[in-house]
Amino acid sequence: EDYWREVDFNDARKIADFFTEDCLYDSGPGIRYETLEGMLKFYDHVRSIAQPARYVRHTILSTHVDVKDKNT
C-alpha cells in the first residue's frame, strides 16, 4: 500500500526508500531494470512522459516477504 501511494500521490519522488541497491524489476520482455540506479531512471522516465491529469488503477496481489537473513 505504501509503495503505490508513493507512486500515485507523490510521483515516486521517494521511491528509493522501497528498494535495495541491488534490486531487480522484471516485468516481462523488454521491461527489466537492475539496481537502484536503474529503478530511479525508470521512474524519472515515467515522470517525464506522464500526462498532467492521469488515472491509474493498480490491481496487485498482496504479497509479503520476510527476509530472515542474507542467504534466504
PDB file of N, CA, C and O in Angstrom:
ATOM      1  N   GLU A   1       0.819  -1.193   0.000  1.00  0.00           N
ATOM      2  CA  GLU A   1       0.000   0.000   0.000  1.00  0.00           C
ATOM      3  C   GLU A   1       0.864   1.259   0.000  1.00  0.00           C
ATOM      4  O   GLU A   1       0.619   2.178  -0.754  1.00  0.00           O
ATOM      5  N   ASP A   2       1.875   1.310   0.847  1.00  0.00           N
ATOM      6  CA  ASP A   2       2.730   2.498   0.913  1.00  0.00           C
ATOM      7  C   ASP A   2       3.459   2.743  -0.402  1.00  0.00           C
ATOM      8  O   ASP A   2       3.630   3.877  -0.820  1.00  0.00           O
ATOM      9  N   TYR A   3       3.878   1.653  -1.041  1.00  0.00           N
ATOM     10  CA  TYR A   3       4.589   1.773  -2.318  1.00  0.00           C
ATOM     11  C   TYR A   3       3.710   2.459  -3.361  1.00  0.00           C
ATOM     12  O   TYR A   3       4.119   3.430  -3.988  1.00  0.00           O
ATOM     13  N   TRP A   4       2.492   1.955  -3.546  1.00  0.00           N
ATOM     14  CA  TRP A   4       1.620   2.535  -4.577  1.00  0.00           C
ATOM     15  C   TRP A   4       1.161   3.936  -4.211  1.00  0.00           C
ATOM     16  O   TRP A   4       0.950   4.776  -5.079  1.00  0.00           O
ATOM     17  N   ARG A   5       1.018   4.210  -2.933  1.00  0.00           N
ATOM     18  CA  ARG A   5       0.678   5.585  -2.519  1.00  0.00           C
ATOM     19  C   ARG A   5       1.805   6.529  -2.937  1.00  0.00           C
ATOM     20  O   ARG A   5       1.563   7.623  -3.432  1.00  0.00           O
ATOM     21  N   GLU A   6       3.041   6.099  -2.750  1.00  0.00           N
ATOM     22  CA  GLU A   6       4.196   6.904  -3.166  1.00  0.00           C
ATOM     23  C   GLU A   6       4.179   7.122  -4.676  1.00  0.00           C
ATOM     24  O   GLU A   6       4.393   8.229  -5.163  1.00  0.00           O
ATOM     25  N   VAL A   7       3.908   6.069  -5.426  1.00  0.00           N
ATOM     26  CA  VAL A   7       3.873   6.178  -6.889  1.00  0.00           C
ATOM     27  C   VAL A   7       2.725   7.077  -7.337  1.00  0.00           C
ATOM     28  O   VAL A   7       2.909   7.977  -8.159  1.00  0.00           O
ATOM     29  N   ASP A   8       1.541   6.849  -6.800  1.00  0.00           N
ATOM     30  CA  ASP A   8       0.349   7.550  -7.279  1.00  0.00           C
ATOM     31  C   ASP A   8       0.221   8.985  -6.788  1.00  0.00           C
ATOM     32  O   ASP A   8      -0.236   9.851  -7.523  1.00  0.00           O
ATOM     33  N   PHE A   9       0.616   9.239  -5.553  1.00  0.00           N
ATOM     34  CA  PHE A   9       0.353  10.547  -4.982  1.00  0.00           C
ATOM     35  C   PHE A   9       1.587  11.421  -4.814  1.00  0.00           C
ATOM     36  O   PHE A   9       1.474  12.605  -4.517  1.00  0.00           O
ATOM     37  N   ASN A  10       2.768  10.852  -4.984  1.00  0.00           N
ATOM     38  CA  ASN A  10       3.987  11.646  -4.847  1.00  0.00           C
ATOM     39  C   ASN A  10       4.890  11.499  -6.073  1.00  0.00           C
ATOM     40  O   ASN A  10       6.070  11.835  -6.018  1.00  0.00           O
ATOM     41  N   ASP A  11       4.333  10.975  -7.155  1.00  0.00           N
ATOM     42  CA  ASP A  11       5.089  10.777  -8.403  1.00  0.00           C
ATOM     43  C   ASP A  11       6.402  10.034  -8.181  1.00  0.00           C
ATOM     44  O   ASP A  11       7.383  10.283  -8.861  1.00  0.00           O
ATOM     45  N   ALA A  12       6.409   9.152  -7.212  1.00  0.00           N
ATOM     46  CA  ALA A  12       7.562   8.282  -6.926  1.00  0.00           C
ATOM     47  C   ALA A  12       8.834   9.065  -6.600  1.00  0.00           C
ATOM     48  O   ALA A  12       9.936   8.596  -6.845  1.00  0.00           O
ATOM     49  N   ARG A  13       8.683  10.232  -6.027  1.00  0.00           N
ATOM     50  CA  ARG A  13       9.864  11.047  -5.706  1.00  0.00           C
ATOM     51  C   ARG A  13      10.742  10.410  -4.627  1.00  0.00           C
ATOM     52  O   ARG A  13      11.938  10.652  -4.574  1.00  0.00           O
ATOM     53  N   LYS A  14      10.150   9.608  -3.750  1.00  0.00           N
ATOM     54  CA  LYS A  14      10.918   8.946  -2.687  1.00  0.00           C
ATOM     55  C   LYS A  14      10.915   7.436  -2.891  1.00  0.00           C
ATOM     56  O   LYS A  14      11.002   6.664  -1.936  1.00  0.00           O
ATOM     57  N   ILE A  15      10.847   7.007  -4.129  1.00  0.00           N
ATOM     58  CA  ILE A  15      10.734   5.581  -4.434  1.00  0.00           C
ATOM     59  C   ILE A  15      11.957   4.795  -3.986  1.00  0.00           C
ATOM     60  O   ILE A  15      11.858   3.597  -3.695  1.00  0.00           O
ATOM     61  N   ALA A  16      13.103   5.428  -3.884  1.00  0.00           N
ATOM     62  CA  ALA A  16      14.325   4.731  -3.458  1.00  0.00           C
ATOM     63  C   ALA A  16      14.171   4.126  -2.071  1.00  0.00           C
ATOM     64  O   ALA A  16      14.850   3.147  -1.744  1.00  0.00           O
ATOM     65  N   ASP A  17      13.265   4.662  -1.257  1.00  0.00           N
ATOM     66  CA  ASP A  17      13.041   4.123   0.083  1.00  0.00           C
ATOM     67  C   ASP A  17      12.505   2.694   0.053  1.00  0.00           C
ATOM     68  O   ASP A  17      12.554   1.991   1.059  1.00  0.00           O
ATOM     69  N   PHE A  18      11.990   2.249  -1.085  1.00  0.00           N
ATOM     70  CA  PHE A  18      11.351   0.943  -1.187  1.00  0.00           C
ATOM     71  C   PHE A  18      12.234  -0.119  -1.838  1.00  0.00           C
ATOM     72  O   PHE A  18      11.804  -1.261  -1.994  1.00  0.00           O
ATOM     73  N   PHE A  19      13.448   0.224  -2.238  1.00  0.00           N
ATOM     74  CA  PHE A  19      14.305  -0.707  -2.958  1.00  0.00           C
ATOM     75  C   PHE A  19      15.688  -0.787  -2.321  1.00  0.00           C
ATOM     76  O   PHE A  19      16.176   0.165  -1.733  1.00  0.00           O
ATOM     77  N   THR A  20      16.339  -1.922  -2.512  1.00  0.00           N
ATOM     78  CA  THR A  20      17.723  -2.086  -2.085  1.00  0.00           C
ATOM     79  C   THR A  20      18.631  -1.695  -3.248  1.00  0.00           C
ATOM     80  O   THR A  20      18.181  -1.567  -4.390  1.00  0.00           O
ATOM     81  N   GLU A  21      19.899  -1.511  -2.972  1.00  0.00           N
ATOM     82  CA  GLU A  21      20.862  -1.133  -4.018  1.00  0.00           C
ATOM     83  C   GLU A  21      20.929  -2.162  -5.139  1.00  0.00           C
ATOM     84  O   GLU A  21      21.154  -1.831  -6.285  1.00  0.00           O
ATOM     85  N   ASP A  22      20.738  -3.432  -4.809  1.00  0.00           N
ATOM     86  CA  ASP A  22      20.862  -4.500  -5.807  1.00  0.00           C
ATOM     87  C   ASP A  22      19.512  -4.998  -6.324  1.00  0.00           C
ATOM     88  O   ASP A  22      19.385  -6.125  -6.789  1.00  0.00           O
ATOM     89  N   CYS A  23      18.497  -4.150  -6.272  1.00  0.00           N
ATOM     90  CA  CYS A  23      17.148  -4.559  -6.669  1.00  0.00           C
ATOM     91  C   CYS A  23      17.069  -4.922  -8.154  1.00  0.00           C
ATOM     92  O   CYS A  23      17.907  -4.536  -8.966  1.00  0.00           O
ATOM     93  N   LEU A  24      16.029  -5.673  -8.476  1.00  0.00           N
ATOM     94  CA  LEU A  24      15.754  -6.080  -9.850  1.00  0.00           C
ATOM     95  C   LEU A  24      14.258  -6.026 -10.071  1.00  0.00           C
ATOM     96  O   LEU A  24      13.487  -6.582  -9.287  1.00  0.00           O
ATOM     97  N   TYR A  25      13.825  -5.344 -11.122  1.00  0.00           N
ATOM     98  CA  TYR A  25      12.419  -5.300 -11.508  1.00  0.00           C
ATOM     99  C   TYR A  25      12.328  -5.902 -12.896  1.00  0.00           C
ATOM    100  O   TYR A  25      12.919  -5.398 -13.840  1.00  0.00           O
ATOM    101  N   ASP A  26      11.602  -6.996 -13.015  1.00  0.00           N
ATOM    102  CA  ASP A  26      11.453  -7.697 -14.288  1.00  0.00           C
ATOM    103  C   ASP A  26       9.970  -7.891 -14.538  1.00  0.00           C
ATOM    104  O   ASP A  26       9.297  -8.633 -13.839  1.00  0.00           O
ATOM    105  N   SER A  27       9.458  -7.217 -15.555  1.00  0.00           N
ATOM    106  CA  SER A  27       8.029  -7.274 -15.847  1.00  0.00           C
ATOM    107  C   SER A  27       7.767  -7.858 -17.225  1.00  0.00           C
ATOM    108  O   SER A  27       6.796  -7.518 -17.877  1.00  0.00           O
ATOM    109  N   GLY A  28       8.665  -8.708 -17.676  1.00  0.00           N
ATOM    110  CA  GLY A  28       8.456  -9.356 -18.962  1.00  0.00           C
ATOM    111  C   GLY A  28       9.441  -8.878 -20.005  1.00  0.00           C
ATOM    112  O   GLY A  28      10.353  -8.104 -19.712  1.00  0.00           O
ATOM    113  N   PRO A  29       9.246  -9.330 -21.245  1.00  0.00           N
ATOM    114  CA  PRO A  29      10.185  -8.990 -22.330  1.00  0.00           C
ATOM    115  C   PRO A  29      10.387  -7.489 -22.502  1.00  0.00           C
ATOM    116  O   PRO A  29       9.422  -6.736 -22.660  1.00  0.00           O
ATOM    117  N   GLY A  30      11.633  -7.065 -22.405  1.00  0.00           N
ATOM    118  CA  GLY A  30      11.970  -5.659 -22.632  1.00  0.00           C
ATOM    119  C   GLY A  30      11.720  -4.730 -21.473  1.00  0.00           C
ATOM    120  O   GLY A  30      11.961  -3.531 -21.570  1.00  0.00           O
ATOM    121  N   ILE A  31      11.228  -5.255 -20.362  1.00  0.00           N
ATOM    122  CA  ILE A  31      10.933  -4.404 -19.205  1.00  0.00           C
ATOM    123  C   ILE A  31      11.713  -4.945 -18.015  1.00  0.00           C
ATOM    124  O   ILE A  31      11.223  -5.739 -17.219  1.00  0.00           O
ATOM    125  N   ARG A  32      12.952  -4.545 -17.914  1.00  0.00           N
ATOM    126  CA  ARG A  32      13.828  -5.034 -16.844  1.00  0.00           C
ATOM    127  C   ARG A  32      14.737  -3.897 -16.399  1.00  0.00           C
ATOM    128  O   ARG A  32      15.410  -3.270 -17.213  1.00  0.00           O
ATOM    129  N   TYR A  33      14.742  -3.646 -15.107  1.00  0.00           N
ATOM    130  CA  TYR A  33      15.585  -2.609 -14.535  1.00  0.00           C
ATOM    131  C   TYR A  33      16.385  -3.221 -13.404  1.00  0.00           C
ATOM    132  O   TYR A  33      15.824  -3.824 -12.500  1.00  0.00           O
ATOM    133  N   GLU A  34      17.685  -3.085 -13.479  1.00  0.00           N
ATOM    134  CA  GLU A  34      18.569  -3.640 -12.462  1.00  0.00           C
ATOM    135  C   GLU A  34      19.213  -2.521 -11.663  1.00  0.00           C
ATOM    136  O   GLU A  34      19.538  -1.483 -12.203  1.00  0.00           O
ATOM    137  N   THR A  35      19.407  -2.747 -10.404  1.00  0.00           N
ATOM    138  CA  THR A  35      19.998  -1.845  -9.408  1.00  0.00           C
ATOM    139  C   THR A  35      19.078  -0.663  -9.107  1.00  0.00           C
ATOM    140  O   THR A  35      18.164  -0.338  -9.863  1.00  0.00           O
ATOM    141  N   LEU A  36      19.337  -0.047  -7.998  1.00  0.00           N
ATOM    142  CA  LEU A  36      18.571   1.122  -7.575  1.00  0.00           C
ATOM    143  C   LEU A  36      18.685   2.243  -8.604  1.00  0.00           C
ATOM    144  O   LEU A  36      17.707   2.917  -8.918  1.00  0.00           O
ATOM    145  N   GLU A  37      19.864   2.428  -9.166  1.00  0.00           N
ATOM    146  CA  GLU A  37      20.045   3.459 -10.192  1.00  0.00           C
ATOM    147  C   GLU A  37      19.120   3.213 -11.382  1.00  0.00           C
ATOM    148  O   GLU A  37      18.523   4.144 -11.917  1.00  0.00           O
ATOM    149  N   GLY A  38      18.979   1.974 -11.788  1.00  0.00           N
ATOM    150  CA  GLY A  38      18.082   1.639 -12.887  1.00  0.00           C
ATOM    151  C   GLY A  38      16.635   1.962 -12.568  1.00  0.00           C
ATOM    152  O   GLY A  38      15.900   2.491 -13.396  1.00  0.00           O
ATOM    153  N   MET A  39      16.197   1.635 -11.335  1.00  0.00           N
ATOM    154  CA  MET A  39      14.825   1.937 -10.926  1.00  0.00           C
ATOM    155  C   MET A  39      14.587   3.443 -10.913  1.00  0.00           C
ATOM    156  O   MET A  39      13.538   3.916 -11.337  1.00  0.00           O
ATOM    157  N   LEU A  40      15.560   4.192 -10.439  1.00  0.00           N
ATOM    158  CA  LEU A  40      15.403   5.650 -10.404  1.00  0.00           C
ATOM    159  C   LEU A  40      15.300   6.209 -11.820  1.00  0.00           C
ATOM    160  O   LEU A  40      14.503   7.117 -12.079  1.00  0.00           O
ATOM    161  N   LYS A  41      16.071   5.686 -12.752  1.00  0.00           N
ATOM    162  CA  LYS A  41      15.976   6.116 -14.156  1.00  0.00           C
ATOM    163  C   LYS A  41      14.598   5.790 -14.717  1.00  0.00           C
ATOM    164  O   LYS A  41      14.011   6.586 -15.448  1.00  0.00           O
ATOM    165  N   PHE A  42      14.072   4.606 -14.389  1.00  0.00           N
ATOM    166  CA  PHE A  42      12.738   4.222 -14.837  1.00  0.00           C
ATOM    167  C   PHE A  42      11.697   5.231 -14.369  1.00  0.00           C
ATOM    168  O   PHE A  42      10.895   5.735 -15.159  1.00  0.00           O
ATOM    169  N   TYR A  43      11.698   5.553 -13.087  1.00  0.00           N
ATOM    170  CA  TYR A  43      10.699   6.491 -12.571  1.00  0.00           C
ATOM    171  C   TYR A  43      10.929   7.916 -13.061  1.00  0.00           C
ATOM    172  O   TYR A  43       9.971   8.671 -13.247  1.00  0.00           O
ATOM    173  N   ASP A  44      12.162   8.300 -13.302  1.00  0.00           N
ATOM    174  CA  ASP A  44      12.423   9.600 -13.933  1.00  0.00           C
ATOM    175  C   ASP A  44      11.773   9.640 -15.315  1.00  0.00           C
ATOM    176  O   ASP A  44      11.160  10.633 -15.701  1.00  0.00           O
ATOM    177  N   HIS A  45      11.911   8.545 -16.052  1.00  0.00           N
ATOM    178  CA  HIS A  45      11.308   8.459 -17.386  1.00  0.00           C
ATOM    179  C   HIS A  45       9.782   8.508 -17.293  1.00  0.00           C
ATOM    180  O   HIS A  45       9.132   9.233 -18.048  1.00  0.00           O
ATOM    181  N   VAL A  46       9.205   7.772 -16.359  1.00  0.00           N
ATOM    182  CA  VAL A  46       7.750   7.774 -16.183  1.00  0.00           C
ATOM    183  C   VAL A  46       7.254   9.187 -15.901  1.00  0.00           C
ATOM    184  O   VAL A  46       6.269   9.650 -16.486  1.00  0.00           O
ATOM    185  N   ARG A  47       7.939   9.905 -15.009  1.00  0.00           N
ATOM    186  CA  ARG A  47       7.521  11.287 -14.701  1.00  0.00           C
ATOM    187  C   ARG A  47       7.650  12.192 -15.919  1.00  0.00           C
ATOM    188  O   ARG A  47       6.848  13.093 -16.117  1.00  0.00           O
ATOM    189  N   SER A  48       8.650  11.960 -16.754  1.00  0.00           N
ATOM    190  CA  SER A  48       8.868  12.838 -17.904  1.00  0.00           C
ATOM    191  C   SER A  48       7.796  12.686 -18.978  1.00  0.00           C
ATOM    192  O   SER A  48       7.571  13.611 -19.757  1.00  0.00           O
ATOM    193  N   ILE A  49       7.122  11.534 -19.029  1.00  0.00           N
ATOM    194  CA  ILE A  49       6.105  11.317 -20.070  1.00  0.00           C
ATOM    195  C   ILE A  49       4.680  11.352 -19.530  1.00  0.00           C
ATOM    196  O   ILE A  49       3.730  11.257 -20.288  1.00  0.00           O
ATOM    197  N   ALA A  50       4.527  11.479 -18.208  1.00  0.00           N
ATOM    198  CA  ALA A  50       3.200  11.436 -17.599  1.00  0.00           C
ATOM    199  C   ALA A  50       2.361  12.643 -18.001  1.00  0.00           C
ATOM    200  O   ALA A  50       2.859  13.758 -18.109  1.00  0.00           O
ATOM    201  N   GLN A  51       1.103  12.375 -18.213  1.00  0.00           N
ATOM    202  CA  GLN A  51       0.144  13.435 -18.508  1.00  0.00           C
ATOM    203  C   GLN A  51      -0.188  14.176 -17.211  1.00  0.00           C
ATOM    204  O   GLN A  51      -0.192  13.563 -16.139  1.00  0.00           O
ATOM    205  N   PRO A  52      -0.490  15.476 -17.288  1.00  0.00           N
ATOM    206  CA  PRO A  52      -0.811  16.228 -16.067  1.00  0.00           C
ATOM    207  C   PRO A  52      -1.960  15.615 -15.271  1.00  0.00           C
ATOM    208  O   PRO A  52      -1.904  15.547 -14.059  1.00  0.00           O
ATOM    209  N   ALA A  53      -3.001  15.187 -15.942  1.00  0.00           N
ATOM    210  CA  ALA A  53      -4.126  14.536 -15.264  1.00  0.00           C
ATOM    211  C   ALA A  53      -4.160  13.089 -15.739  1.00  0.00           C
ATOM    212  O   ALA A  53      -4.373  12.822 -16.911  1.00  0.00           O
ATOM    213  N   ARG A  54      -3.912  12.177 -14.854  1.00  0.00           N
ATOM    214  CA  ARG A  54      -3.920  10.775 -15.245  1.00  0.00           C
ATOM    215  C   ARG A  54      -4.674   9.966 -14.207  1.00  0.00           C
ATOM    216  O   ARG A  54      -4.755  10.327 -13.043  1.00  0.00           O
ATOM    217  N   TYR A  55      -5.203   8.885 -14.655  1.00  0.00           N
ATOM    218  CA  TYR A  55      -5.934   7.976 -13.786  1.00  0.00           C
ATOM    219  C   TYR A  55      -5.296   6.607 -13.907  1.00  0.00           C
ATOM    220  O   TYR A  55      -5.065   6.116 -15.001  1.00  0.00           O
ATOM    221  N   VAL A  56      -5.013   6.016 -12.768  1.00  0.00           N
ATOM    222  CA  VAL A  56      -4.343   4.721 -12.753  1.00  0.00           C
ATOM    223  C   VAL A  56      -5.076   3.810 -11.778  1.00  0.00           C
ATOM    224  O   VAL A  56      -5.464   4.228 -10.692  1.00  0.00           O
ATOM    225  N   ARG A  57      -5.257   2.586 -12.182  1.00  0.00           N
ATOM    226  CA  ARG A  57      -5.789   1.583 -11.267  1.00  0.00           C
ATOM    227  C   ARG A  57      -4.734   0.497 -11.140  1.00  0.00           C
ATOM    228  O   ARG A  57      -4.329  -0.091 -12.128  1.00  0.00           O
ATOM    229  N   HIS A  58      -4.299   0.260  -9.927  1.00  0.00           N
ATOM    230  CA  HIS A  58      -3.337  -0.793  -9.674  1.00  0.00           C
ATOM    231  C   HIS A  58      -4.072  -1.982  -9.066  1.00  0.00           C
ATOM    232  O   HIS A  58      -4.719  -1.857  -8.035  1.00  0.00           O
ATOM    233  N   THR A  59      -3.981  -3.091  -9.708  1.00  0.00           N
ATOM    234  CA  THR A  59      -4.538  -4.322  -9.186  1.00  0.00           C
ATOM    235  C   THR A  59      -3.367  -5.228  -8.869  1.00  0.00           C
ATOM    236  O   THR A  59      -2.620  -5.623  -9.763  1.00  0.00           O
ATOM    237  N   ILE A  60      -3.178  -5.502  -7.603  1.00  0.00           N
ATOM    238  CA  ILE A  60      -1.998  -6.256  -7.186  1.00  0.00           C
ATOM    239  C   ILE A  60      -2.374  -7.379  -6.234  1.00  0.00           C
ATOM    240  O   ILE A  60      -3.439  -7.362  -5.618  1.00  0.00           O
ATOM    241  N   LEU A  61      -1.508  -8.324  -6.126  1.00  0.00           N
ATOM    242  CA  LEU A  61      -1.616  -9.387  -5.148  1.00  0.00           C
ATOM    243  C   LEU A  61      -0.846  -8.939  -3.917  1.00  0.00           C
ATOM    244  O   LEU A  61       0.294  -8.500  -4.020  1.00  0.00           O
ATOM    245  N   SER A  62      -1.458  -9.020  -2.785  1.00  0.00           N
ATOM    246  CA  SER A  62      -0.798  -8.587  -1.553  1.00  0.00           C
ATOM    247  C   SER A  62       0.181  -9.653  -1.089  1.00  0.00           C
ATOM    248  O   SER A  62      -0.161 -10.554  -0.333  1.00  0.00           O
ATOM    249  N   THR A  63       1.398  -9.537  -1.546  1.00  0.00           N
ATOM    250  CA  THR A  63       2.442 -10.480  -1.182  1.00  0.00           C
ATOM    251  C   THR A  63       3.303  -9.877  -0.092  1.00  0.00           C
ATOM    252  O   THR A  63       3.637  -8.701  -0.142  1.00  0.00           O
ATOM    253  N   HIS A  64       3.659 -10.670   0.856  1.00  0.00           N
ATOM    254  CA  HIS A  64       4.519 -10.208   1.941  1.00  0.00           C
ATOM    255  C   HIS A  64       5.741 -11.113   1.982  1.00  0.00           C
ATOM    256  O   HIS A  64       5.615 -12.333   1.995  1.00  0.00           O
ATOM    257  N   VAL A  65       6.920 -10.526   1.992  1.00  0.00           N
ATOM    258  CA  VAL A  65       8.163 -11.285   2.024  1.00  0.00           C
ATOM    259  C   VAL A  65       8.880 -10.992   3.331  1.00  0.00           C
ATOM    260  O   VAL A  65       9.112  -9.840   3.677  1.00  0.00           O
ATOM    261  N   ASP A  66       9.224 -12.041   4.041  1.00  0.00           N
ATOM    262  CA  ASP A  66      10.029 -11.912   5.263  1.00  0.00           C
ATOM    263  C   ASP A  66      11.438 -12.358   4.944  1.00  0.00           C
ATOM    264  O   ASP A  66      11.654 -13.495   4.519  1.00  0.00           O
ATOM    265  N   VAL A  67      12.399 -11.480   5.139  1.00  0.00           N
ATOM    266  CA  VAL A  67      13.803 -11.808   4.935  1.00  0.00           C
ATOM    267  C   VAL A  67      14.375 -12.216   6.289  1.00  0.00           C
ATOM    268  O   VAL A  67      14.369 -11.421   7.225  1.00  0.00           O
ATOM    269  N   LYS A  68      14.856 -13.450   6.357  1.00  0.00           N
ATOM    270  CA  LYS A  68      15.383 -13.962   7.621  1.00  0.00           C
ATOM    271  C   LYS A  68      16.873 -13.690   7.761  1.00  0.00           C
ATOM    272  O   LYS A  68      17.360 -13.404   8.823  1.00  0.00           O
ATOM    273  N   ASP A  69      17.593 -13.785   6.659  1.00  0.00           N
ATOM    274  CA  ASP A  69      18.995 -13.425   6.632  1.00  0.00           C
ATOM    275  C   ASP A  69      19.414 -13.252   5.184  1.00  0.00           C
ATOM    276  O   ASP A  69      18.617 -13.485   4.285  1.00  0.00           O
ATOM    277  N   LYS A  70      20.634 -12.848   4.948  1.00  0.00           N
ATOM    278  CA  LYS A  70      21.055 -12.531   3.585  1.00  0.00           C
ATOM    279  C   LYS A  70      21.146 -13.748   2.671  1.00  0.00           C
ATOM    280  O   LYS A  70      21.246 -13.601   1.468  1.00  0.00           O
ATOM    281  N   ASN A  71      21.058 -14.956   3.201  1.00  0.00           N
ATOM    282  CA  ASN A  71      21.162 -16.163   2.403  1.00  0.00           C
ATOM    283  C   ASN A  71      19.828 -16.807   2.059  1.00  0.00           C
ATOM    284  O   ASN A  71      19.779 -17.827   1.393  1.00  0.00           O
ATOM    285  N   THR A  72      18.722 -16.237   2.524  1.00  0.00           N
ATOM    286  CA  THR A  72      17.416 -16.844   2.237  1.00  0.00           C
ATOM    287  C   THR A  72      16.512 -15.902   1.505  1.00  0.00           C
ATOM    288  O   THR A  72      16.690 -14.735   1.467  1.00  0.00           O
TER     289      THR A  72
END
